[in-house]
Every structure is written in C-alpha cells, then in structure tokens.
Amino acid sequence: MKVSKSLLQAIAVGITLSATSAACSLFKDEDGLHLQTCGEECDIDHRDDGGTVDPGYNCPGCGMG
Amino acid sequence: MPQPFAALACNLDRNILLTCLPLFEAEKVEAVEWSFDTLFHFREIPPWFTELLQTFSQENRLVGHGVFFSLFSGKWLDAQQTWLDELKKLSDTYRFDHITEHFGFMTGADFHNGAPISLPFTPKTLAIGRDRLARIYEACQCPVGLENLAFAYSLEEVKRHGEFLEQLLSPINGFIILDLHNLYCQLHNFGLEFADLIQLYPLDRVREIHISGGSWEDSPLRPGKAIRRDTHDDSVPQEVFQLLEQAIPLCPNLKFVVLEQLGTGLDTAASRLAFQQDFEAMSGIIQQSRNDSEDPANAFLPQARPDTSQPPLESNELEQQQRELSQILETAPNYEAAKNRLAASDLAHSAWNIESWEPAMLETAMRISQKWKHGFPQTQG
C-alpha cells in the first residue's frame, strides 16, 4: 500500500531524533513524557525515571512466550 | 485486491519502525497490525505515527491486536473496563478491520505485568470468555478474534485448544488468529505432526495468521530436547514458512498474514535485514496462494447484538486459583518447589488437572511468569 513521501520523511525524522536524543522515546519532546494518570501540572519527564517500571511503548505485541 | 494481505506488526518502537520503513517505502506492506493497548498509558503519541495508522485505517487495512485485556481473569477488573472504554474511543478514531486478543489470563497481580497463561477448559471459563468477548465486540463494533496460545501444560490441553476456541467464538461469530509459530512450539514441545494438530482447529474461523521467530531453552527436566518458546526475538524458522505454505490453502476465510517480531530483536543491521527478508519470503508465499476471489464469505460479525446488559460474570473460585498459581509461578525458586506448592494449593485435584502437567512445561511457565512479572523491558535509545 502507498504511504505518502511526506509521511515517510516524518517517520524517518522521528526515528532519527529518538536515536540522537538522550531520552529513550519516540514521544514529542516539548514537555516530556506524561502518563494519563498525570495531572496537568506534572513536570516530571517520565521517560527519564520510567514513570512506571514499565513504560509500555516498547510494544511487546505478543512474544510473551 | 486479492487476499490475504501481507501485514506487519508495527508499533511505536524505534527498532520496529526503522526496520519497517524500507518496506513502507517500497509499498510492500499491505496492512498493519497495531497493539493499541500498549499506548493506553500515554497522553500523546507522535502525530506521524497516528497518521501512519490513519493511512492504513482509511483503506480498511488496520487491525488491532490487544495484549493486556486478560480475557479469563476470574474477577472483573476495573482495568478491564478502562481497556474497553479506551478501545471504544479508539474505534471512533480508527476504522479497525478487526480487533483481537490473546487466549489465557495474565499472571501478574498488576494488570500490565505478567504473561498470558492457559487455564482449564470448563463451562465456567467458557462462560467468562464468552462474556468478555461480547463486551469487546460491544466496544469496537467490528469482528473480534482470539489468538491460539503457544504455551500449554499438557498434550491433552493442546489437543482441545481448537475446539474450545470454537466454543468461545461461535456466539459472536468471532474468528481465530492462527499463530503458526505457536503451533510450531506445540509441535516440537509435544512431539506432534502438523497434519494431526491442524485438523483439530476450526480452520474456517481463521481470518488472520501470524508468523514469527522464537528461541530454544534447555531444561534439565528434559535432557536432549530443548523447549521451543514463542519469544518473538529472532527471525522466522524455515519450518514456519513451510507451515504457512500448508496452512493458507486450508483457511478459506483468511484475510491477513502478519509478520511479528519484538523491537528488542531488531537492534542490529543484520537482524533488520533478516526481518525484511522474512517479510519478502512471507509475501512470496502469499502471492503464490492468491486467487481472484472477493472478500471471504464469513464477515465474522455476530448475527444478533450480544447482550451485555448484565454485570460481568465472575468466579471467586477461579480468581483465587489464578492468584495462587500466579504467585507460585512467579516466586518458586525451582521446579520441585513449584510442584510441591501446587500440590498443597487449591489447584490440586481440581479442573486444572495439575497432576498431569508436563514437568518441563511447568518449569517453562515459571520462566515465562518470572520473565514478565515486572512488565516489558525498556530497550530503546
């Protein structure tokens, strides 16, 4: 299936940024990574301390065997 | 377009995206499977990832694959209701061609920890499973399916799995994800032939096939014959491609074939190239199997809207047994300790039939549970 060139470029940039930043995340950088349980005032970047022991973005899919 | 579609398990994982990008550029990816619930915890995801999902969604080529619902938990959990609420919201945003989950229950006390483990096939568990599947359908309003489990405690359980899936799915006219690597694990671990095992599955219910790789693990309880595990951290064995060639013609309602691998197994250029080659091999097999028929005859939608007006079914006895089992699997230091603790538990001489469990498979269940009890490792960067 066709994926637009502009989208492919955006993905490539997103991957590259995540590789060069100190943070282990593909999330936007502006105000850190927050969880749904965080309040609006939360200023902790949860990608640094994990926020939980298990940030779920490294998707397991299945593979839990 | 002729079916089945060649699909990738694509999630918000740097290694996976890095690996898949050349395949997207070459327009070889015909559909995407997304494990939507792994992002429930997060308030926002990159706009380019949502755009990628929308691209496939708009063409009815996006399928959702849940990981954390824990279908057979004896007690209805708040987290399960939250999961359904989130799925309903996502289903308003994306047009999922179908939604799937895993057979089993999660061993972890915390909803997002643990691994799916099997359970007795009884009228009670059947009723709970049917109740949960109806609620998933109610949330997503599209076909709902279940994946066969790789892990089994005994040969008897392996032989009954397909029949139990049929009983679970028939009220909602649901479908099966036939995970061929999971079957491959069972063929090896229980000394079965594919022709014998595959006939025990209702193959007209297969709408999706998974292929992936895994790993071997030695067991002192079974010297000379390693246990095959569905770890998704290596390329696809040639034997699994052969299973794919044999399985496709047997599944008249097949729509998607999905290649899966964890990002942790795609951290080198060589492993990424191997994944891309696996995808090419999978696509080649699919193309050879294609005919010009239209959509599969079974749309896998229920004939009548399932009744979910009653409170969710629960079983205190099942919940207590699951808690005991999880605790033993996660904390027992070795097989003997686990065996002794199980013999003294509520599971002894019950429908769990622990007395017939293969020693090496109990040990494997311990390893799986202890591997995942803290959730998924952070590996990106």
mmCIF file of N, CA, C and O in Angstrom, chain B residues 94-184:
data_model
loop_
_atom_site.group_PDB
_atom_site.id
_atom_site.type_symbol
_atom_site.label_atom_id
_atom_site.label_comp_id
_atom_site.label_asym_id
_atom_site.label_seq_id
_atom_site.Cartn_x
_atom_site.Cartn_y
_atom_site.Cartn_z
ATOM 1 N N TYR B 94 -10.238 5.335 14.723
ATOM 2 C CA TYR B 94 -9.701 4.497 13.638
ATOM 3 C C TYR B 94 -10.753 3.482 13.202
ATOM 4 O O TYR B 94 -11.558 3.025 14.012
ATOM 5 N N ARG B 95 -10.685 3.116 11.950
ATOM 6 C CA ARG B 95 -11.577 2.084 11.421
ATOM 7 C C ARG B 95 -10.816 0.754 11.440
ATOM 8 O O ARG B 95 -10.127 0.408 10.475
ATOM 9 N N PHE B 96 -10.918 0.055 12.570
ATOM 10 C CA PHE B 96 -10.244 -1.242 12.664
ATOM 11 C C PHE B 96 -11.005 -2.257 11.820
ATOM 12 O O PHE B 96 -12.226 -2.372 11.920
ATOM 13 N N ASP B 97 -10.273 -3.026 11.031
ATOM 14 C CA ASP B 97 -10.938 -4.094 10.278
ATOM 15 C C ASP B 97 -11.315 -5.240 11.199
ATOM 16 O O ASP B 97 -12.265 -5.962 10.930
ATOM 17 N N HIS B 98 -10.566 -5.407 12.245
ATOM 18 C CA HIS B 98 -10.969 -6.300 13.324
ATOM 19 C C HIS B 98 -10.102 -6.041 14.556
ATOM 20 O O HIS B 98 -9.074 -5.341 14.481
ATOM 21 N N ILE B 99 -10.551 -6.613 15.671
ATOM 22 C CA ILE B 99 -9.837 -6.492 16.951
ATOM 23 C C ILE B 99 -9.592 -7.895 17.486
ATOM 24 O O ILE B 99 -10.473 -8.757 17.442
ATOM 25 N N THR B 100 -8.413 -8.108 18.026
ATOM 26 C CA THR B 100 -8.079 -9.434 18.556
ATOM 27 C C THR B 100 -7.453 -9.327 19.945
ATOM 28 O O THR B 100 -6.961 -8.268 20.347
ATOM 29 N N GLU B 101 -7.497 -10.432 20.639
ATOM 30 C CA GLU B 101 -6.808 -10.550 21.930
ATOM 31 C C GLU B 101 -6.212 -11.956 22.035
ATOM 32 O O GLU B 101 -6.357 -12.759 21.122
ATOM 33 N N HIS B 102 -5.543 -12.172 23.157
ATOM 34 C CA HIS B 102 -4.891 -13.462 23.383
ATOM 35 C C HIS B 102 -5.740 -14.367 24.263
ATOM 36 O O HIS B 102 -6.455 -13.900 25.149
ATOM 37 N N PHE B 103 -5.624 -15.635 24.054
ATOM 38 C CA PHE B 103 -6.243 -16.621 24.924
ATOM 39 C C PHE B 103 -5.463 -16.635 26.243
ATOM 40 O O PHE B 103 -4.255 -16.450 26.260
ATOM 41 N N GLY B 104 -6.156 -16.875 27.341
ATOM 42 C CA GLY B 104 -5.462 -17.033 28.616
ATOM 43 C C GLY B 104 -5.757 -15.903 29.580
ATOM 44 O O GLY B 104 -6.609 -15.053 29.335
ATOM 45 N N PHE B 105 -5.050 -15.922 30.702
ATOM 46 C CA PHE B 105 -5.150 -14.823 31.668
ATOM 47 C C PHE B 105 -3.747 -14.359 32.012
ATOM 48 O O PHE B 105 -2.788 -15.116 31.906
ATOM 49 N N MET B 106 -3.651 -13.092 32.420
ATOM 50 C CA MET B 106 -2.331 -12.550 32.751
ATOM 51 C C MET B 106 -1.956 -12.971 34.163
ATOM 52 O O MET B 106 -2.760 -12.831 35.099
ATOM 53 N N THR B 107 -0.731 -13.439 34.323
ATOM 54 C CA THR B 107 -0.325 -13.949 35.630
ATOM 55 C C THR B 107 -0.061 -12.847 36.639
ATOM 56 O O THR B 107 -0.132 -13.066 37.837
ATOM 57 N N GLY B 108 0.278 -11.674 36.178
ATOM 58 C CA GLY B 108 0.708 -10.629 37.109
ATOM 59 C C GLY B 108 -0.439 -10.107 37.943
ATOM 60 O O GLY B 108 -1.577 -9.996 37.488
ATOM 61 N N ALA B 109 -0.131 -9.787 39.190
ATOM 62 C CA ALA B 109 -1.145 -9.179 40.049
ATOM 63 C C ALA B 109 -1.537 -7.820 39.492
ATOM 64 O O ALA B 109 -2.687 -7.401 39.555
ATOM 65 N N ASP B 110 -0.568 -7.120 38.936
ATOM 66 C CA ASP B 110 -0.831 -5.849 38.288
ATOM 67 C C ASP B 110 -1.274 -6.133 36.864
ATOM 68 O O ASP B 110 -0.757 -7.007 36.189
ATOM 69 N N PHE B 111 -2.235 -5.353 36.422
ATOM 70 C CA PHE B 111 -2.871 -5.642 35.139
ATOM 71 C C PHE B 111 -1.886 -5.625 33.969
ATOM 72 O O PHE B 111 -2.053 -6.361 32.996
ATOM 73 N N HIS B 112 -0.875 -4.788 34.035
ATOM 74 C CA HIS B 112 0.030 -4.667 32.899
ATOM 75 C C HIS B 112 1.301 -5.484 33.040
ATOM 76 O O HIS B 112 2.223 -5.340 32.252
ATOM 77 N N ASN B 113 1.344 -6.300 34.037
ATOM 78 C CA ASN B 113 2.504 -7.173 34.172
ATOM 79 C C ASN B 113 2.062 -8.615 33.979
ATOM 80 O O ASN B 113 0.892 -8.938 34.053
ATOM 81 N N GLY B 114 3.036 -9.467 33.784
ATOM 82 C CA GLY B 114 2.717 -10.877 33.634
ATOM 83 C C GLY B 114 2.626 -11.290 32.188
ATOM 84 O O GLY B 114 2.874 -10.517 31.271
ATOM 85 N N ALA B 115 2.285 -12.550 32.000
ATOM 86 C CA ALA B 115 2.205 -13.119 30.660
ATOM 87 C C ALA B 115 0.954 -13.982 30.578
ATOM 88 O O ALA B 115 0.461 -14.470 31.588
ATOM 89 N N PRO B 116 0.414 -14.163 29.370
ATOM 90 C CA PRO B 116 -0.791 -14.980 29.270
ATOM 91 C C PRO B 116 -0.491 -16.452 29.518
ATOM 92 O O PRO B 116 0.433 -17.014 28.939
ATOM 93 N N ILE B 117 -1.284 -17.036 30.393
ATOM 94 C CA ILE B 117 -1.115 -18.430 30.772
ATOM 95 C C ILE B 117 -2.463 -19.125 30.588
ATOM 96 O O ILE B 117 -3.510 -18.516 30.779
ATOM 97 N N SER B 118 -2.416 -20.384 30.272
ATOM 98 C CA SER B 118 -3.653 -21.107 29.995
ATOM 99 C C SER B 118 -4.416 -21.450 31.271
ATOM 100 O O SER B 118 -3.952 -21.185 32.383
ATOM 101 N N LEU B 119 -5.571 -22.031 31.081
ATOM 102 C CA LEU B 119 -6.469 -22.318 32.199
ATOM 103 C C LEU B 119 -7.364 -23.485 31.818
ATOM 104 O O LEU B 119 -7.383 -23.902 30.658
ATOM 105 N N PRO B 120 -8.112 -24.035 32.780
ATOM 106 C CA PRO B 120 -8.948 -25.202 32.438
ATOM 107 C C PRO B 120 -10.040 -24.847 31.440
ATOM 108 O O PRO B 120 -10.580 -23.739 31.476
ATOM 109 N N PHE B 121 -10.360 -25.796 30.583
ATOM 110 C CA PHE B 121 -11.457 -25.609 29.625
ATOM 111 C C PHE B 121 -12.725 -26.175 30.266
ATOM 112 O O PHE B 121 -13.036 -27.362 30.139
ATOM 113 N N THR B 122 -13.446 -25.349 30.975
ATOM 114 C CA THR B 122 -14.632 -25.784 31.709
ATOM 115 C C THR B 122 -15.824 -24.914 31.321
ATOM 116 O O THR B 122 -15.658 -23.840 30.732
ATOM 117 N N PRO B 123 -17.037 -25.330 31.674
ATOM 118 C CA PRO B 123 -18.204 -24.470 31.411
ATOM 119 C C PRO B 123 -18.063 -23.087 32.046
ATOM 120 O O PRO B 123 -18.511 -22.083 31.482
ATOM 121 N N LYS B 124 -17.433 -23.033 33.213
ATOM 122 C CA LYS B 124 -17.273 -21.743 33.894
ATOM 123 C C LYS B 124 -16.330 -20.808 33.116
ATOM 124 O O LYS B 124 -16.641 -19.641 32.892
ATOM 125 N N THR B 125 -15.188 -21.336 32.705
ATOM 126 C CA THR B 125 -14.257 -20.487 31.963
ATOM 127 C C THR B 125 -14.816 -20.152 30.581
ATOM 128 O O THR B 125 -14.589 -19.053 30.069
ATOM 129 N N LEU B 126 -15.563 -21.086 30.024
ATOM 130 C CA LEU B 126 -16.195 -20.818 28.726
ATOM 131 C C LEU B 126 -17.169 -19.640 28.849
ATOM 132 O O LEU B 126 -17.180 -18.731 28.006
ATOM 133 N N ALA B 127 -17.971 -19.653 29.913
ATOM 134 C CA ALA B 127 -18.951 -18.577 30.102
ATOM 135 C C ALA B 127 -18.257 -17.229 30.313
ATOM 136 O O ALA B 127 -18.690 -16.200 29.767
ATOM 137 N N ILE B 128 -17.178 -17.229 31.086
ATOM 138 C CA ILE B 128 -16.454 -15.970 31.315
ATOM 139 C C ILE B 128 -15.837 -15.470 30.007
ATOM 140 O O ILE B 128 -15.916 -14.291 29.665
ATOM 141 N N GLY B 129 -15.246 -16.376 29.254
ATOM 142 C CA GLY B 129 -14.635 -15.971 27.988
ATOM 143 C C GLY B 129 -15.654 -15.391 27.024
ATOM 144 O O GLY B 129 -15.416 -14.372 26.367
ATOM 145 N N ARG B 130 -16.814 -16.043 26.938
ATOM 146 C CA ARG B 130 -17.860 -15.547 26.039
ATOM 147 C C ARG B 130 -18.357 -14.165 26.487
ATOM 148 O O ARG B 130 -18.609 -13.284 25.655
ATOM 149 N N ASP B 131 -18.493 -14.008 27.796
ATOM 150 C CA ASP B 131 -18.930 -12.710 28.336
ATOM 151 C C ASP B 131 -17.948 -11.602 27.945
ATOM 152 O O ASP B 131 -18.337 -10.526 27.483
ATOM 153 N N ARG B 132 -16.662 -11.887 28.082
ATOM 154 C CA ARG B 132 -15.644 -10.859 27.785
ATOM 155 C C ARG B 132 -15.589 -10.555 26.279
ATOM 156 O O ARG B 132 -15.427 -9.399 25.873
ATOM 157 N N LEU B 133 -15.705 -11.594 25.462
ATOM 158 C CA LEU B 133 -15.672 -11.373 24.007
ATOM 159 C C LEU B 133 -16.852 -10.518 23.557
ATOM 160 O O LEU B 133 -16.714 -9.648 22.688
ATOM 161 N N ALA B 134 -18.020 -10.760 24.165
ATOM 162 C CA ALA B 134 -19.189 -9.953 23.815
ATOM 163 C C ALA B 134 -18.946 -8.480 24.171
ATOM 164 O O ALA B 134 -19.342 -7.568 23.425
ATOM 165 N N ARG B 135 -18.281 -8.254 25.302
ATOM 166 C CA ARG B 135 -18.011 -6.871 25.716
ATOM 167 C C ARG B 135 -16.985 -6.206 24.791
ATOM 168 O O ARG B 135 -17.054 -5.004 24.523
ATOM 169 N N ILE B 136 -16.031 -6.986 24.332
ATOM 170 C CA ILE B 136 -15.064 -6.420 23.381
ATOM 171 C C ILE B 136 -15.790 -6.031 22.089
ATOM 172 O O ILE B 136 -15.577 -4.938 21.536
ATOM 173 N N TYR B 137 -16.678 -6.931 21.636
ATOM 174 C CA TYR B 137 -17.426 -6.581 20.416
ATOM 175 C C TYR B 137 -18.256 -5.324 20.627
ATOM 176 O O TYR B 137 -18.312 -4.436 19.760
ATOM 177 N N GLU B 138 -18.901 -5.243 21.775
ATOM 178 C CA GLU B 138 -19.740 -4.083 22.064
ATOM 179 C C GLU B 138 -18.914 -2.789 22.013
ATOM 180 O O GLU B 138 -19.407 -1.743 21.577
ATOM 181 N N ALA B 139 -17.657 -2.880 22.440
ATOM 182 C CA ALA B 139 -16.800 -1.687 22.450
ATOM 183 C C ALA B 139 -16.311 -1.315 21.052
ATOM 184 O O ALA B 139 -16.226 -0.134 20.711
ATOM 185 N N CYS B 140 -15.975 -2.302 20.236
ATOM 186 C CA CYS B 140 -15.321 -1.983 18.959
ATOM 187 C C CYS B 140 -16.255 -2.076 17.753
ATOM 188 O O CYS B 140 -15.962 -1.493 16.704
ATOM 189 N N GLN B 141 -17.352 -2.824 17.894
ATOM 190 C CA GLN B 141 -18.342 -2.928 16.811
ATOM 191 C C GLN B 141 -17.725 -3.381 15.483
ATOM 192 O O GLN B 141 -18.056 -2.883 14.405
ATOM 193 N N CYS B 142 -16.790 -4.304 15.589
ATOM 194 C CA CYS B 142 -16.193 -4.896 14.387
ATOM 195 C C CYS B 142 -15.844 -6.346 14.721
ATOM 196 O O CYS B 142 -15.959 -6.756 15.889
ATOM 197 N N PRO B 143 -15.443 -7.151 13.756
ATOM 198 C CA PRO B 143 -15.134 -8.551 14.076
ATOM 199 C C PRO B 143 -14.105 -8.676 15.208
ATOM 200 O O PRO B 143 -13.170 -7.880 15.307
ATOM 201 N N VAL B 144 -14.316 -9.693 16.046
ATOM 202 C CA VAL B 144 -13.446 -9.924 17.206
ATOM 203 C C VAL B 144 -12.849 -11.322 17.109
ATOM 204 O O VAL B 144 -13.563 -12.283 16.786
ATOM 205 N N GLY B 145 -11.572 -11.424 17.406
ATOM 206 C CA GLY B 145 -10.910 -12.720 17.316
ATOM 207 C C GLY B 145 -9.984 -12.996 18.475
ATOM 208 O O GLY B 145 -9.641 -12.102 19.255
ATOM 209 N N LEU B 146 -9.585 -14.266 18.580
ATOM 210 C CA LEU B 146 -8.651 -14.706 19.622
ATOM 211 C C LEU B 146 -7.499 -15.457 18.989
ATOM 212 O O LEU B 146 -7.693 -16.200 18.024
ATOM 213 N N GLU B 147 -6.319 -15.287 19.572
ATOM 214 C CA GLU B 147 -5.124 -15.987 19.086
ATOM 215 C C GLU B 147 -4.902 -17.269 19.880
ATOM 216 O O GLU B 147 -5.021 -17.270 21.113
ATOM 217 N N ASN B 148 -4.571 -18.331 19.171
ATOM 218 C CA ASN B 148 -4.206 -19.564 19.873
ATOM 219 C C ASN B 148 -2.947 -19.335 20.694
ATOM 220 O O ASN B 148 -2.041 -18.602 20.301
ATOM 221 N N LEU B 149 -2.909 -19.979 21.847
ATOM 222 C CA LEU B 149 -1.799 -19.776 22.785
ATOM 223 C C LEU B 149 -0.655 -20.746 22.469
ATOM 224 O O LEU B 149 -0.895 -21.906 22.137
ATOM 225 N N ALA B 150 0.566 -20.248 22.617
ATOM 226 C CA ALA B 150 1.731 -21.117 22.383
ATOM 227 C C ALA B 150 1.929 -22.078 23.537
ATOM 228 O O ALA B 150 2.257 -23.249 23.345
ATOM 229 N N PHE B 151 1.703 -21.569 24.723
ATOM 230 C CA PHE B 151 2.019 -22.367 25.903
ATOM 231 C C PHE B 151 0.898 -23.337 26.243
ATOM 232 O O PHE B 151 -0.284 -22.989 26.151
ATOM 233 N N ALA B 152 1.253 -24.529 26.641
ATOM 234 C CA ALA B 152 0.275 -25.494 27.153
ATOM 235 C C ALA B 152 0.960 -26.326 28.228
ATOM 236 O O ALA B 152 2.167 -26.564 28.180
ATOM 237 N N TYR B 153 0.159 -26.755 29.201
ATOM 238 C CA TYR B 153 0.713 -27.576 30.283
ATOM 239 C C TYR B 153 0.821 -29.045 29.892
ATOM 240 O O TYR B 153 1.643 -29.772 30.439
ATOM 241 N N SER B 154 -0.058 -29.466 28.970
ATOM 242 C CA SER B 154 -0.122 -30.902 28.687
ATOM 243 C C SER B 154 -0.576 -31.142 27.248
ATOM 244 O O SER B 154 -1.179 -30.268 26.612
ATOM 245 N N LEU B 155 -0.322 -32.363 26.779
ATOM 246 C CA LEU B 155 -0.739 -32.746 25.429
ATOM 247 C C LEU B 155 -2.263 -32.690 25.298
ATOM 248 O O LEU B 155 -2.798 -32.269 24.270
ATOM 249 N N GLU B 156 -2.953 -33.120 26.324
ATOM 250 C CA GLU B 156 -4.413 -33.112 26.289
ATOM 251 C C GLU B 156 -4.939 -31.696 26.052
ATOM 252 O O GLU B 156 -5.886 -31.479 25.280
ATOM 253 N N GLU B 157 -4.312 -30.742 26.702
ATOM 254 C CA GLU B 157 -4.718 -29.341 26.541
ATOM 255 C C GLU B 157 -4.463 -28.870 25.101
ATOM 256 O O GLU B 157 -5.299 -28.180 24.511
ATOM 257 N N VAL B 158 -3.343 -29.246 24.547
ATOM 258 C CA VAL B 158 -3.026 -28.879 23.162
ATOM 259 C C VAL B 158 -4.105 -29.399 22.224
ATOM 260 O O VAL B 158 -4.592 -28.686 21.340
ATOM 261 N N LYS B 159 -4.516 -30.618 22.454
ATOM 262 C CA LYS B 159 -5.493 -31.247 21.552
ATOM 263 C C LYS B 159 -6.880 -30.615 21.661
ATOM 264 O O LYS B 159 -7.654 -30.663 20.715
ATOM 265 N N ARG B 160 -7.203 -30.041 22.795
ATOM 266 C CA ARG B 160 -8.555 -29.483 22.995
ATOM 267 C C ARG B 160 -8.639 -27.987 22.706
ATOM 268 O O ARG B 160 -9.721 -27.403 22.748
ATOM 269 N N HIS B 161 -7.501 -27.355 22.434
ATOM 270 C CA HIS B 161 -7.475 -25.886 22.311
ATOM 271 C C HIS B 161 -8.366 -25.385 21.176
ATOM 272 O O HIS B 161 -9.156 -24.450 21.344
ATOM 273 N N GLY B 162 -8.248 -26.020 20.004
ATOM 274 C CA GLY B 162 -9.024 -25.560 18.853
ATOM 275 C C GLY B 162 -10.523 -25.675 19.079
ATOM 276 O O GLY B 162 -11.294 -24.762 18.760
ATOM 277 N N GLU B 163 -10.932 -26.776 19.677
ATOM 278 C CA GLU B 163 -12.360 -26.990 19.946
ATOM 279 C C GLU B 163 -12.883 -25.953 20.941
ATOM 280 O O GLU B 163 -13.996 -25.427 20.787
ATOM 281 N N PHE B 164 -12.069 -25.649 21.951
ATOM 282 C CA PHE B 164 -12.509 -24.667 22.952
ATOM 283 C C PHE B 164 -12.590 -23.273 22.325
ATOM 284 O O PHE B 164 -13.508 -22.494 22.636
ATOM 285 N N LEU B 165 -11.671 -22.966 21.430
ATOM 286 C CA LEU B 165 -11.749 -21.672 20.726
ATOM 287 C C LEU B 165 -13.055 -21.575 19.932
ATOM 288 O O LEU B 165 -13.715 -20.533 19.908
ATOM 289 N N GLU B 166 -13.433 -22.664 19.286
ATOM 290 C CA GLU B 166 -14.686 -22.680 18.522
ATOM 291 C C GLU B 166 -15.867 -22.389 19.446
ATOM 292 O O GLU B 166 -16.743 -21.578 19.123
ATOM 293 N N GLN B 167 -15.897 -23.034 20.595
ATOM 294 C CA GLN B 167 -16.999 -22.817 21.538
ATOM 295 C C GLN B 167 -17.028 -21.381 22.044
ATOM 296 O O GLN B 167 -18.088 -20.796 22.241
ATOM 297 N N LEU B 168 -15.870 -20.830 22.271
ATOM 298 C CA LEU B 168 -15.790 -19.448 22.754
ATOM 299 C C LEU B 168 -16.298 -18.448 21.720
ATOM 300 O O LEU B 168 -17.023 -17.500 22.028
ATOM 301 N N LEU B 169 -15.903 -18.679 20.486
ATOM 302 C CA LEU B 169 -16.092 -17.651 19.456
ATOM 303 C C LEU B 169 -17.437 -17.735 18.742
ATOM 304 O O LEU B 169 -17.915 -16.740 18.200
ATOM 305 N N SER B 170 -18.043 -18.903 18.733
ATOM 306 C CA SER B 170 -19.246 -19.063 17.906
ATOM 307 C C SER B 170 -20.395 -18.121 18.280
ATOM 308 O O SER B 170 -21.081 -17.631 17.373
ATOM 309 N N PRO B 171 -20.649 -17.798 19.568
ATOM 310 C CA PRO B 171 -21.782 -16.910 19.854
ATOM 311 C C PRO B 171 -21.660 -15.525 19.221
ATOM 312 O O PRO B 171 -22.687 -14.905 18.903
ATOM 313 N N ILE B 172 -20.454 -15.024 19.066
ATOM 314 C CA ILE B 172 -20.296 -13.706 18.412
ATOM 315 C C ILE B 172 -19.805 -13.863 16.979
ATOM 316 O O ILE B 172 -19.422 -12.876 16.347
ATOM 317 N N ASN B 173 -19.819 -15.085 16.476
ATOM 318 C CA ASN B 173 -19.267 -15.350 15.149
ATOM 319 C C ASN B 173 -17.862 -14.754 15.020
ATOM 320 O O ASN B 173 -17.521 -14.081 14.047
ATOM 321 N N GLY B 174 -17.085 -14.988 16.041
ATOM 322 C CA GLY B 174 -15.718 -14.466 16.048
ATOM 323 C C GLY B 174 -14.774 -15.328 15.234
ATOM 324 O O GLY B 174 -15.176 -16.333 14.640
ATOM 325 N N PHE B 175 -13.520 -14.946 15.227
ATOM 326 C CA PHE B 175 -12.542 -15.651 14.382
ATOM 327 C C PHE B 175 -11.276 -15.971 15.167
ATOM 328 O O PHE B 175 -11.091 -15.522 16.307
ATOM 329 N N ILE B 176 -10.419 -16.736 14.527
ATOM 330 C CA ILE B 176 -9.160 -17.166 15.147
ATOM 331 C C ILE B 176 -7.984 -16.514 14.440
ATOM 332 O O ILE B 176 -7.959 -16.428 13.212
ATOM 333 N N ILE B 177 -7.028 -16.043 15.242
ATOM 334 C CA ILE B 177 -5.680 -15.805 14.701
ATOM 335 C C ILE B 177 -4.937 -17.114 14.888
ATOM 336 O O ILE B 177 -4.747 -17.568 16.018
ATOM 337 N N LEU B 178 -4.549 -17.694 13.801
ATOM 338 C CA LEU B 178 -3.776 -18.927 13.874
ATOM 339 C C LEU B 178 -2.297 -18.538 13.869
ATOM 340 O O LEU B 178 -1.748 -18.179 12.826
ATOM 341 N N ASP B 179 -1.693 -18.572 15.037
ATOM 342 C CA ASP B 179 -0.271 -18.229 15.134
ATOM 343 C C ASP B 179 0.539 -19.484 14.845
ATOM 344 O O ASP B 179 0.545 -20.435 15.641
ATOM 345 N N LEU B 180 1.194 -19.479 13.703
ATOM 346 C CA LEU B 180 1.885 -20.697 13.271
ATOM 347 C C LEU B 180 3.152 -20.953 14.073
ATOM 348 O O LEU B 180 3.569 -22.111 14.211
ATOM 349 N N HIS B 181 3.756 -19.899 14.598
ATOM 350 C CA HIS B 181 4.909 -20.166 15.465
ATOM 351 C C HIS B 181 4.448 -20.775 16.784
ATOM 352 O O HIS B 181 5.150 -21.622 17.367
ATOM 353 N N ASN B 182 3.266 -20.362 17.248
ATOM 354 C CA ASN B 182 2.720 -21.004 18.443
ATOM 355 C C ASN B 182 2.464 -22.492 18.186
ATOM 356 O O ASN B 182 2.762 -23.343 19.033
ATOM 357 N N LEU B 183 1.919 -22.802 17.019
ATOM 358 C CA LEU B 183 1.728 -24.218 16.674
ATOM 359 C C LEU B 183 3.075 -24.937 16.579
ATOM 360 O O LEU B 183 3.209 -26.080 17.024
ATOM 361 N N TYR B 184 4.039 -24.255 15.997
ATOM 362 C CA TYR B 184 5.374 -24.839 15.856
ATOM 363 C C TYR B 184 5.948 -25.200 17.234
ATOM 364 O O TYR B 184 6.549 -26.270 17.412
#
